[in-house]
Short mmCIF file of C-alpha atoms in Angstrom, two decimals:
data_model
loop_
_atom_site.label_atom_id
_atom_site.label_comp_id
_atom_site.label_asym_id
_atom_site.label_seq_id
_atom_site.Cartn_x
_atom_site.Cartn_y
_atom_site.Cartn_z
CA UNK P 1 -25.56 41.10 -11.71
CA UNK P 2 -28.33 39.96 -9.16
CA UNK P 3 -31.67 41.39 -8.07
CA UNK P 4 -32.98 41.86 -4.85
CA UNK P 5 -36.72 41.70 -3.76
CA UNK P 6 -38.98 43.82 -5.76
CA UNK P 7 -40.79 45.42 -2.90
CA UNK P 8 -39.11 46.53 0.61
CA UNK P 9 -42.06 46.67 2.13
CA UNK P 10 -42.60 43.42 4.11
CA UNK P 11 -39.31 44.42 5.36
CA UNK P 12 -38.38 45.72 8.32
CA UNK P 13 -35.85 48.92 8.01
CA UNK P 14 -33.01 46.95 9.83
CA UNK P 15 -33.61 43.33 7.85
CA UNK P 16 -33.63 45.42 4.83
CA UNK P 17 -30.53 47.44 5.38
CA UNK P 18 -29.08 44.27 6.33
CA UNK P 19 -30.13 42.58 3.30
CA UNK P 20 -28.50 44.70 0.92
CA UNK P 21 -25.20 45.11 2.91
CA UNK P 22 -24.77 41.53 2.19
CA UNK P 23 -25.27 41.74 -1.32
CA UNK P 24 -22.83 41.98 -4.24
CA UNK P 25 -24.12 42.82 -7.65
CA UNK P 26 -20.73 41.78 -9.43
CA UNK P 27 -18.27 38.71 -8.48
CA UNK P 28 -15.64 40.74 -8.49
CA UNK P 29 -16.92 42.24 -5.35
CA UNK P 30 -16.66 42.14 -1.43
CA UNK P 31 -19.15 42.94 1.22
CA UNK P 32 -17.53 45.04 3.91
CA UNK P 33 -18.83 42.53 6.41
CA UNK P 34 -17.21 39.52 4.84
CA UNK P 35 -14.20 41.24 4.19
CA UNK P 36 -14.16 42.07 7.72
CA UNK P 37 -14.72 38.77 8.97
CA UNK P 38 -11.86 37.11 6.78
CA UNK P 39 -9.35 39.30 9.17
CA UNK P 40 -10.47 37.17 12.00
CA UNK P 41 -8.03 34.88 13.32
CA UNK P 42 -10.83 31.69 13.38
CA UNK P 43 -10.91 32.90 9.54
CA UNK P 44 -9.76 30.49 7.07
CA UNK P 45 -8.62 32.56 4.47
CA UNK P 46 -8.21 36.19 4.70
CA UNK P 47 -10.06 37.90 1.65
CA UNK P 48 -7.87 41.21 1.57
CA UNK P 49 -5.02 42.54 2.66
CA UNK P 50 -2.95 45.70 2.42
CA UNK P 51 -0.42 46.81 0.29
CA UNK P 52 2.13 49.46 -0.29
CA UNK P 53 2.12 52.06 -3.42
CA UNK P 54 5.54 52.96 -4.77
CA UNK P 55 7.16 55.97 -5.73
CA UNK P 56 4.47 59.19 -5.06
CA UNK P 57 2.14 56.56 -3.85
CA UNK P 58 4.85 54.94 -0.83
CA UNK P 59 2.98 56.22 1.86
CA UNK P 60 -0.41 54.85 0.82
CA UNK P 61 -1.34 51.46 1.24
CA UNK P 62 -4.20 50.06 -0.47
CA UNK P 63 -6.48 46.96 0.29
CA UNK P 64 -6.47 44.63 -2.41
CA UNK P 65 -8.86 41.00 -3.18
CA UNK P 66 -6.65 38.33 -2.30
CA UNK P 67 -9.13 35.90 -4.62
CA UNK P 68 -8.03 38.45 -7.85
CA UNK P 69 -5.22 40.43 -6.74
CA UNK P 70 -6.88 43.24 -7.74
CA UNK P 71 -7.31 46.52 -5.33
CA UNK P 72 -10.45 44.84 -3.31
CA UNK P 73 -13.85 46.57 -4.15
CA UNK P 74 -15.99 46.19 -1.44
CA UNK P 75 -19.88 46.86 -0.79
CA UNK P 76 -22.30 48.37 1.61
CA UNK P 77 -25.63 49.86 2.16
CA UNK P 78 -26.54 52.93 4.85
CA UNK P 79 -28.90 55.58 5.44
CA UNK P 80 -28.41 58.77 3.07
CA UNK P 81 -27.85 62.01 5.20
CA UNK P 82 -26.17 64.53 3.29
CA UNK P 83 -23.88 65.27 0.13
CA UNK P 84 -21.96 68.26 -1.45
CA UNK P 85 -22.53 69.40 -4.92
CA UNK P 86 -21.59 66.59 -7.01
CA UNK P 87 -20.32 68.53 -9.28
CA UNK P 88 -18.45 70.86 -7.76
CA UNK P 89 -18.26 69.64 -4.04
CA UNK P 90 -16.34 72.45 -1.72
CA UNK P 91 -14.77 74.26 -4.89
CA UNK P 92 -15.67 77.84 -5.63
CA UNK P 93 -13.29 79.63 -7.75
CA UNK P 94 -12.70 83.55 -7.31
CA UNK P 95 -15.72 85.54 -8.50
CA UNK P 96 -18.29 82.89 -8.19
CA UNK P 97 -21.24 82.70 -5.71
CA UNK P 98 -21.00 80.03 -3.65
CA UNK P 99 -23.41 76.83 -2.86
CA UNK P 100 -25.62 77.34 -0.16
CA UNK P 101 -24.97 75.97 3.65
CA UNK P 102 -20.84 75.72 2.99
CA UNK P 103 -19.11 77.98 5.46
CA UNK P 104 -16.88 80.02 4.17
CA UNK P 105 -13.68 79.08 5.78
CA UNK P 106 -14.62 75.47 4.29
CA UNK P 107 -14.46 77.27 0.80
CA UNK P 108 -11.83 76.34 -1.47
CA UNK P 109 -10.90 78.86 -4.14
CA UNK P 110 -8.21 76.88 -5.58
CA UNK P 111 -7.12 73.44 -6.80
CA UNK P 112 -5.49 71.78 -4.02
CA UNK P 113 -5.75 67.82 -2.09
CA UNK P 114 -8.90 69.75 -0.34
CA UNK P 115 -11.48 70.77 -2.69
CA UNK P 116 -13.93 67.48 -2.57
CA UNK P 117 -17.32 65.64 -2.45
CA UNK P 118 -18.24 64.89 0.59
CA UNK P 119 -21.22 61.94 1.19
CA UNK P 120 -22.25 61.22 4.34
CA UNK P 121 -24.41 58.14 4.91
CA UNK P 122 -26.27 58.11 8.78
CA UNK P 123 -24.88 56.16 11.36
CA UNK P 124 -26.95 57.42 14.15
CA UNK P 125 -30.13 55.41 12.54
CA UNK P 126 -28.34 52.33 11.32
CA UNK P 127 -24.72 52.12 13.22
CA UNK P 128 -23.24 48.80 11.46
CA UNK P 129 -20.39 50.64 9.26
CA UNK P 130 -19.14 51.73 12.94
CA UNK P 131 -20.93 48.78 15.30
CA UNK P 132 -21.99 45.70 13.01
CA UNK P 133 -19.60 43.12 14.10
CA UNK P 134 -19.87 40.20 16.64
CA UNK P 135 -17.11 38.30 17.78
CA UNK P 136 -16.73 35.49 20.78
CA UNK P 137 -14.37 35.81 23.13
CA UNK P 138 -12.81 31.34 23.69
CA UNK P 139 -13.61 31.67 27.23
CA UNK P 140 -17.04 32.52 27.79
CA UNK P 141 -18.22 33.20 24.42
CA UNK P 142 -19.51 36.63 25.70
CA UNK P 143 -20.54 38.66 22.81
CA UNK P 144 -17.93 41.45 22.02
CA UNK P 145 -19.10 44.66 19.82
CA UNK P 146 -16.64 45.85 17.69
CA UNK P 147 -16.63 48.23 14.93
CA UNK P 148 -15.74 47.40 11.07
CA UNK P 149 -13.82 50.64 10.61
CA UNK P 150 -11.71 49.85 13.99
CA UNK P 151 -11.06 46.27 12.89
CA UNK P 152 -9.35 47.25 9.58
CA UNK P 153 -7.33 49.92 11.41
CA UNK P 154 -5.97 47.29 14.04
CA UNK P 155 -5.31 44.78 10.78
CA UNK P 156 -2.93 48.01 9.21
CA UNK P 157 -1.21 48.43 12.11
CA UNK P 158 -0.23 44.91 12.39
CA UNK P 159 1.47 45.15 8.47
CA UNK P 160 4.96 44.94 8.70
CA UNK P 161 6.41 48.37 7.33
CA UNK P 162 3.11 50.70 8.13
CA UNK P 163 3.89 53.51 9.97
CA UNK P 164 6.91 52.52 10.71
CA UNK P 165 7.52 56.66 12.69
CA UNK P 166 4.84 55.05 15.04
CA UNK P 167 2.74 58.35 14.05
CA UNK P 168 -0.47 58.46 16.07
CA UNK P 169 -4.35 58.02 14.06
CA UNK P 170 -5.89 61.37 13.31
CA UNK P 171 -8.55 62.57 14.75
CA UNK P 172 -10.74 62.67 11.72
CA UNK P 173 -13.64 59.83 12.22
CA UNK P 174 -11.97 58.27 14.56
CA UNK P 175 -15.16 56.79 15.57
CA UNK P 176 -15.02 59.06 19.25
CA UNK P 177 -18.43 60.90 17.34
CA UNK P 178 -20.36 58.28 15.97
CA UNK P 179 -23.94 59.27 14.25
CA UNK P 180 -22.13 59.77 10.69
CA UNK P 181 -19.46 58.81 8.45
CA UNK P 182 -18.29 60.54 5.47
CA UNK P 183 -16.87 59.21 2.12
CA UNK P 184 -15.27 61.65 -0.21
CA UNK P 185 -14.03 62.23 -3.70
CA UNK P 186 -11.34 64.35 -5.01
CA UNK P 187 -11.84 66.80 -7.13
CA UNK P 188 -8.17 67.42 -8.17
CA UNK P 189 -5.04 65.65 -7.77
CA UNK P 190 -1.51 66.01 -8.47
CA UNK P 191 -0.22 66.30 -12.02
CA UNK P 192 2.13 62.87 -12.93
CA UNK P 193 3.99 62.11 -16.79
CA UNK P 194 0.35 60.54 -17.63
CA UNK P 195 -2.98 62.82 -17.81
CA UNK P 196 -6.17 60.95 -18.18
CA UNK P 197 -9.04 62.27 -19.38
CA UNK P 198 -11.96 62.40 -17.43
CA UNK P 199 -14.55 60.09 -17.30
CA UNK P 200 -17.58 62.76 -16.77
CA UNK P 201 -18.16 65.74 -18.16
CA UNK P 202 -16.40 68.56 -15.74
CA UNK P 203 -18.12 71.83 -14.51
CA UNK P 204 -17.12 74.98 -16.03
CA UNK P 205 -15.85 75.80 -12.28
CA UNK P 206 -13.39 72.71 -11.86
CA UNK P 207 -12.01 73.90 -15.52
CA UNK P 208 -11.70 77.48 -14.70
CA UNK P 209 -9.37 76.33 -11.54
CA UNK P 210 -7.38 74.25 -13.24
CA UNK P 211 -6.48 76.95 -16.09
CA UNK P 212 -5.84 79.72 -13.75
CA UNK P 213 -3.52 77.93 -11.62
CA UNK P 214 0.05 79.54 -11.28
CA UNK P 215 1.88 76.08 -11.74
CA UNK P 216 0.05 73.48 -12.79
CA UNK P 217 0.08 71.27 -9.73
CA UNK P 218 -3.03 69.87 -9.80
CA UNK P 219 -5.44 68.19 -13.05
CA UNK P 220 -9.30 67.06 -13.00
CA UNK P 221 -9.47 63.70 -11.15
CA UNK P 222 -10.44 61.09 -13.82
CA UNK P 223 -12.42 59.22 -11.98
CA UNK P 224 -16.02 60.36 -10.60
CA UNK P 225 -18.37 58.16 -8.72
CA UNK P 226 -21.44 57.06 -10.85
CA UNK P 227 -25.12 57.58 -9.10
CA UNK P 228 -28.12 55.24 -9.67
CA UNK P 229 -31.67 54.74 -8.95
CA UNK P 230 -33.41 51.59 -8.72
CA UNK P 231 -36.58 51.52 -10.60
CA UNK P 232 -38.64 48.82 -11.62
CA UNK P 233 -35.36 46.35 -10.69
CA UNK P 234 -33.04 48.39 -13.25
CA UNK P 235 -30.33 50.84 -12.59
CA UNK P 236 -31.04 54.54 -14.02
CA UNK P 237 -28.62 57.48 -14.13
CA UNK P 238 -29.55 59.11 -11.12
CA UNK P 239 -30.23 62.47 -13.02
CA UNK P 240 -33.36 60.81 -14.64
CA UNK P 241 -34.76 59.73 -11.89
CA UNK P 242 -36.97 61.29 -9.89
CA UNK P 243 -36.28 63.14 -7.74
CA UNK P 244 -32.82 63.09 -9.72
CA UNK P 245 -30.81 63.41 -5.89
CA UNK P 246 -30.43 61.60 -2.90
CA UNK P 247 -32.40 62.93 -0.10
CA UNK P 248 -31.58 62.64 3.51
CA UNK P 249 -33.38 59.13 4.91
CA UNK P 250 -32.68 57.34 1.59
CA UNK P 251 -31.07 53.53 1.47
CA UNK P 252 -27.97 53.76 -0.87
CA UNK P 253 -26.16 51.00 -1.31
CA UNK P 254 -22.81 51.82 -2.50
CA UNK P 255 -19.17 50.42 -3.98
CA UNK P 256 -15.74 51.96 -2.98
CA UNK P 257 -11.98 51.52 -1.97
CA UNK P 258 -10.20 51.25 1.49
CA UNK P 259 -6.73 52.72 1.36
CA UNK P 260 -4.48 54.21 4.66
CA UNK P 261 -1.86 57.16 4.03
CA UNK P 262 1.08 58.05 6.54
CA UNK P 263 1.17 61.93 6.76
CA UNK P 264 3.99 63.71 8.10
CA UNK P 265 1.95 64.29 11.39
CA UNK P 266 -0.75 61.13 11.44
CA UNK P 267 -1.80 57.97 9.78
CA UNK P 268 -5.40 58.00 8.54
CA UNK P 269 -7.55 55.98 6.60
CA UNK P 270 -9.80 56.83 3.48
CA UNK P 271 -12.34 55.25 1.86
CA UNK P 272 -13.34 56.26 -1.91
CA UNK P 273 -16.91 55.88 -3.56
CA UNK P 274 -17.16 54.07 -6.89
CA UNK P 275 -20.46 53.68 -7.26
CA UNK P 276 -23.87 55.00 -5.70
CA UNK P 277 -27.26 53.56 -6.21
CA UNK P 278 -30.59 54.31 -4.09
CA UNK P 279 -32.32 51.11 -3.73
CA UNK P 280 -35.31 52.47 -1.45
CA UNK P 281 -36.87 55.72 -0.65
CA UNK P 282 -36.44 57.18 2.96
CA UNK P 283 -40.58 57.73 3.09
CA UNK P 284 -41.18 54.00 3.08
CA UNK P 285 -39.66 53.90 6.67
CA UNK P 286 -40.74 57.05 7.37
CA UNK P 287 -36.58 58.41 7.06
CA UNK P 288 -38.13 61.28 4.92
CA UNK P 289 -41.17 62.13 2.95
CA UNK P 290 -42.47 62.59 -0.88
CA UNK P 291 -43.33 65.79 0.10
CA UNK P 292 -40.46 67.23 1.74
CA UNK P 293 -39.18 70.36 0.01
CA UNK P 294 -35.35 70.44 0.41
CA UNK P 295 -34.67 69.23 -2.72
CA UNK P 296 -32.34 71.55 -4.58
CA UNK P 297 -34.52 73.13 -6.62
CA UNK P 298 -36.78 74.03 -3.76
CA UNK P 299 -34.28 75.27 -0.98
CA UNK P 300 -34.15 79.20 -2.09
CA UNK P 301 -37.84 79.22 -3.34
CA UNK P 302 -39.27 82.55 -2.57
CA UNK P 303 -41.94 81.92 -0.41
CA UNK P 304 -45.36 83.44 -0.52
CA UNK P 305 -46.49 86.50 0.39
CA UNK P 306 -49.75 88.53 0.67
CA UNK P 307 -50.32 90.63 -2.42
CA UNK P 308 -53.04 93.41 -3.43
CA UNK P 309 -56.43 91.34 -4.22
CA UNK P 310 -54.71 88.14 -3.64
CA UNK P 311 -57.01 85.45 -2.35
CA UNK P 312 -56.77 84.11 1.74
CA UNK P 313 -56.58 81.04 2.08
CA UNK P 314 -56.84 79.64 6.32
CA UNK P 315 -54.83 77.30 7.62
CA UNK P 316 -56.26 75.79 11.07
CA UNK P 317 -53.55 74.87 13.23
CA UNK P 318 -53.42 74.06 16.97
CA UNK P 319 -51.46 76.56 18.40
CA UNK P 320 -49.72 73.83 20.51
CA UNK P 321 -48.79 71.92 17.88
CA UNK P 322 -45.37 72.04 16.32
CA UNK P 323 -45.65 71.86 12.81
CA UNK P 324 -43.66 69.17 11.40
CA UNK P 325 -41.66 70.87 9.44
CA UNK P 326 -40.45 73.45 11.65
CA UNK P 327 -39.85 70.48 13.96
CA UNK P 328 -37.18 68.52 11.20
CA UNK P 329 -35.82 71.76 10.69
CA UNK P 330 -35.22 72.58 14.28
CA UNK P 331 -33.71 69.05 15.07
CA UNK P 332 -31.55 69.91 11.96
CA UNK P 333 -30.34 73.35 12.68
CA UNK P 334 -27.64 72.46 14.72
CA UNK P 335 -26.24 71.70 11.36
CA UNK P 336 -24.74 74.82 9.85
CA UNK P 337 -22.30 74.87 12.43
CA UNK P 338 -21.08 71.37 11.22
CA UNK P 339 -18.15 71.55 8.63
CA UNK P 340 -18.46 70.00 5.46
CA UNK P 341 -15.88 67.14 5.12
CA UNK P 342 -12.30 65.83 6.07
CA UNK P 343 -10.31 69.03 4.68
CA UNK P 344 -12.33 71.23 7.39
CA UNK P 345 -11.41 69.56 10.60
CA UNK P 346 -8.68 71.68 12.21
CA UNK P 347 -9.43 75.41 11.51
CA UNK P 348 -5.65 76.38 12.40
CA UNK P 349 -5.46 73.84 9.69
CA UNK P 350 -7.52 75.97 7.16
CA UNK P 351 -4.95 76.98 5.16
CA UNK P 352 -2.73 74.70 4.70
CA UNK P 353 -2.27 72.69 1.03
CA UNK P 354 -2.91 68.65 1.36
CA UNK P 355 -1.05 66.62 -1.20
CA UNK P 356 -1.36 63.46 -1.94
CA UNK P 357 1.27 62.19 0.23
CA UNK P 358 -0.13 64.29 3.08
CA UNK P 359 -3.47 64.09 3.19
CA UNK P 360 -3.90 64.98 6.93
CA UNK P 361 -7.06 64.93 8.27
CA UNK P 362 -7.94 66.24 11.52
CA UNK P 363 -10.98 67.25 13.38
CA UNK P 364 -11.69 69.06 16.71
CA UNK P 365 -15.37 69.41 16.10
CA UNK P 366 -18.67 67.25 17.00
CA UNK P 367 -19.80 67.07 13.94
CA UNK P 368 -17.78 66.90 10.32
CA UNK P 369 -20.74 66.27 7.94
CA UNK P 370 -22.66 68.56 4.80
CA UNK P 371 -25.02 70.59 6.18
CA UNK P 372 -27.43 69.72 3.51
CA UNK P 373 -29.05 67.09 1.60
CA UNK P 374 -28.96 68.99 -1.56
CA UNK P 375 -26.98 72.09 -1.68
CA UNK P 376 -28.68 74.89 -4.40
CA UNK P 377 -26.35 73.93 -7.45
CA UNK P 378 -24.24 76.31 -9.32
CA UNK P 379 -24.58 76.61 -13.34
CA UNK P 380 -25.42 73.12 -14.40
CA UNK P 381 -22.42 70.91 -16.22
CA UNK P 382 -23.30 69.23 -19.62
CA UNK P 383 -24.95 65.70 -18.20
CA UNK P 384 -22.71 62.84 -18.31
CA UNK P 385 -22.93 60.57 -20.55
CA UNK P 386 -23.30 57.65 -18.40
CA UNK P 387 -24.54 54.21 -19.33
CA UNK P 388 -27.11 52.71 -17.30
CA UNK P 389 -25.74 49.03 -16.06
CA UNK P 390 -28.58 46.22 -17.78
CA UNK P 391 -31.31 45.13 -15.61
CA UNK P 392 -30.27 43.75 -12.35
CA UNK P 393 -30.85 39.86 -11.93
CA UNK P 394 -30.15 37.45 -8.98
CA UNK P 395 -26.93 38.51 -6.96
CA UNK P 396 -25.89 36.05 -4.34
CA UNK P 397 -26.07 37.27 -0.92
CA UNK P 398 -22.87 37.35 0.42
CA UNK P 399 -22.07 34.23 3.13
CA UNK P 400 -21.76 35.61 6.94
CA UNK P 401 -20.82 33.80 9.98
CA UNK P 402 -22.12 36.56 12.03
CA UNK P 403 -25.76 37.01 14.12
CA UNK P 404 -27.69 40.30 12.99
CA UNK P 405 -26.32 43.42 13.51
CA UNK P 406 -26.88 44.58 17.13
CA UNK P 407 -30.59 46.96 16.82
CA UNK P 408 -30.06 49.67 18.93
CA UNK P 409 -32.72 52.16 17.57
CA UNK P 410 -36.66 51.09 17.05
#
C-alpha cells in the first residue's frame, strides 16, 4: 500500500481528484485511465482485455489484467452524490416500511437480478469517468475528447464473438445524460451447485426474502463492497468514522470490475464496486458542509415547534435573502422524480424479472440516480466484522501519457 499527501488543502479540487485517480494502493491494481490508454493503438502493450464466461456466465464477458491474468481490478476517484441503503439497497420485503425517497414502483418486494445498491459518484462537477481522455489525431494533432466509458465499449465491440446478434447498446448510461454515473451491487443472485457464505453480516430483510421465496431462485450475494475512511493516513471501517456515511460532495476513491452482458434485447456494460474509501471531505472544496443535516439520522428529525412557555429565540434574516439551505434543497428537488438505479429505467419494464443472463437495462428518463445521500435506514444489521487494511504508505502514482483532464467547471 501507498499514501498520498497528508493534507488536500494546497490542492486544487481538480489536481486533487486527479491525483488520486492515478493512484493504486495495491500492485495488483489498474487505474481506469491507464487501462484506458493501453487500448490505444500507439499503445505498446494493452493492459486488459475481455473475455468470455462459460456455461451460465456465456453471455458475460469480463475484463481481465493481461500482466496477471486475473479479472483486471481497476481504480478511480469521483465526487460522492448519492447511495441506497447499503444494507438493503432497493429491497423491501412485504410488510416492511420502506426507506425514505425510493419511489414505489422502484420497490422490490422480492429477490430477483433487480433488488440492488446503487452509488452514484457526480459527473456534472468532475466529468473524467465520462470526458477524461485526450487523444491526437496523426494529421494535425488536434486534440480529440473522448470518454473512458465509450472507449471500452468501442474495444468490446471489436472482440471477435461479442454480440455476435449485432444487438444494439441499451439505453442505460449511455453517456446521452451526463452529470452522473451509477455503480451497483447485487443484492441476490441466482442459486448454482456451490453456495458461499457471505462475507458481511446480512440484514434481517435480505434473509426474510430469501426464506420466503416460492423456489429458491435466488441466494445472498457473497460478496459486498467494503467502505473506508481516511483518517490520520489509515483506512477505518466506514461505520466508525464520523460521520459513519458518505455525504453528497465527498472524494471517494474507489476499486471495482468492468464486465459487458448480451441480453436477449441489448448489450450493456456493468461495472461492480469492490471497495469504497473517502479520502477527503466535500466541505474542504466547499462540495458540502460539516453542518449539513441530511445525514441519516437527521433526515426525519421532527423539527421544532412553539410550545406553552417555551422560550423565543429571533432569527434576523433579510427577507431577500435565500437561505442556503432552502437554496441546496431547491436545486435538489428535482430529485425525487429521478429513479433509483439501472433496474428502474423502463417503467413498462417494471415488472419484469432480470437474471443473470439478462440483465437488461434500459432508461427513458433524464435522470437514473438515488435521490438521496443517505436514505433513513431500516432496523440496523449486526456490524460487519470488517478488518481495517494497515496504515497506508507510499503508492506509486500510476504512469500517464495523457495532459490533465479537460476543466470544464471552476
Amino acid at each position: 500500500m501507498s499514501n498520498k499527501p497528508e493534507s488536500p488543502k494546497e490542492h486544487s479540487l481538480y489536481d486533487f481528484l486527479e491525483e488520486w485517480q492515478n493512484t493504486c494502493l495495491f500492485d495488483y491494481q489498474l487505474t481506469f485511465t491507464e487501462a484506458i490508454e493501453s487500448l490505444s493503438s500507439k499503445s505498446g502493450k494493452r493492459l486488459i482485455e475481455a473475455r468470455a464466461g462459460t456455461g451460465q456466465r456465456a453471455s458475460t464477458w469480463t475484463l481481465f489484467d493481461t500482466r496477471t491474468n486475473q479479472e483486471a481490478i481497476l481504480v478511480h476517484a469521483a465526487v460522492w452524490r448519492s447511495n441506497t441503503n447499503f444494507d438493503t439497497g432497493n429491497f423491501v420485503p412485504a410488510g416492511e416500511t420502506p426507506p425514505n425517497h425510493i419511489p414505489d414502483n422502484r420497490i422490490q418486494k422480492i429477490p430477483s437480478f433487480k433488488c440492488e445498491i446503487a452509488y452514484t459518484i457526480d459527473t456534472g462537477v468532475e466529468d473524467s469517468f465520462y470526458n477524461n481522455l485526450e487523444f491526437y489525431s496523426n494529421s494535425d494533432e488536434t486534440v480529440i475528447y473522448a470518454r473512458d466509458i465509450e472507449i471500452l465499449e468501442e474495444y468490446i465491440q471489436s472482440v471477435k464473438g461479442f454480440n455476435r446478434d449485432k444487438l444494439e447498446r441499451s439505453p442505460w448510461q449511455n453517456g446521452t445524460h451526463r452529470d452522473s454515473y451509477s455503480l451497483t451491487t447485487k443484492l441476490f443472485v441466482k442459486r448454482t451447485a456451490n453456495v458461499k457464505e457471505p462475507n458481511y453480516e446480512p440484514h434481517e430483510w435480505l434473509v426474510k426474502g430469501v426464506k420466503g421465496q416460492k423456489k429458491r431462485d435466488y441466494v445472498l450475494n457473497p460478496r459486498r463492497p467494503a467502505y473506508f475512511d481516511l483518517v490520520n493516513n489509515k483506512a477505518v471501517v466506514l461505520q466508525n468514522s464520523k460521520p459513519p456515511r458518505y455525504k453528497a460532495g465527498d472524494i471517494v476513491w474507489f476499486a471495482f470490475k468492468v464486465s459487458f452482458y448480451v441480453a436477449s434485447q441489448y448489450w450493456s456494460s456493468d461495472l461492480t464496486p469492490i471497495e469504497f474509501i473517502r479520502v477527503a471531505r466535500g466541505a474542504r472544496y466547499g462540495l458540502n458542509s460539516a453542518e449539513d443535516l441530511d445525514d441519516e439520522d437527521e433526515i426525519d428529525k421532527p423539527k421544532k415547534t412553539l410550545r406553552d412557555g417555551a422560550a423565543i429565540s429571533v432569527i434576523a434574516r433579510n427577507p431577500h435573502d435565500e437561505p442556503k439551505n432552502l437554496k441546496r434543497k431547491k436545486d435538489d428537488a428535482s430529485d425525487t422524480d429521478k429513479t433509483l438505479s439501472s433496474d428502474a429505467a423502463d417503467s413498462n419494464d417494471g415488472d419484469k424479472d432480470l437474471t443473470d443472463e439478462d440483465p437488461e437495462k434500459t432508461d427513458d428518463t433524464k435522470e437514473t440516480t438515488p435521490q438521496s445521500t443517505e436514505d433513513k435506514s431500516p432496523p440496523k444489521s449486526p456490524s460487519p466484522s470488517q478488518v481495517p487494511p494497515p496504515e497506508i504508505p507510499a503508492p506509486k502514482a500510476a504512469a500517464s501519457s495523457r495532459k490533465k483532464a479537460k476543466k470544464s467547471k471552476a
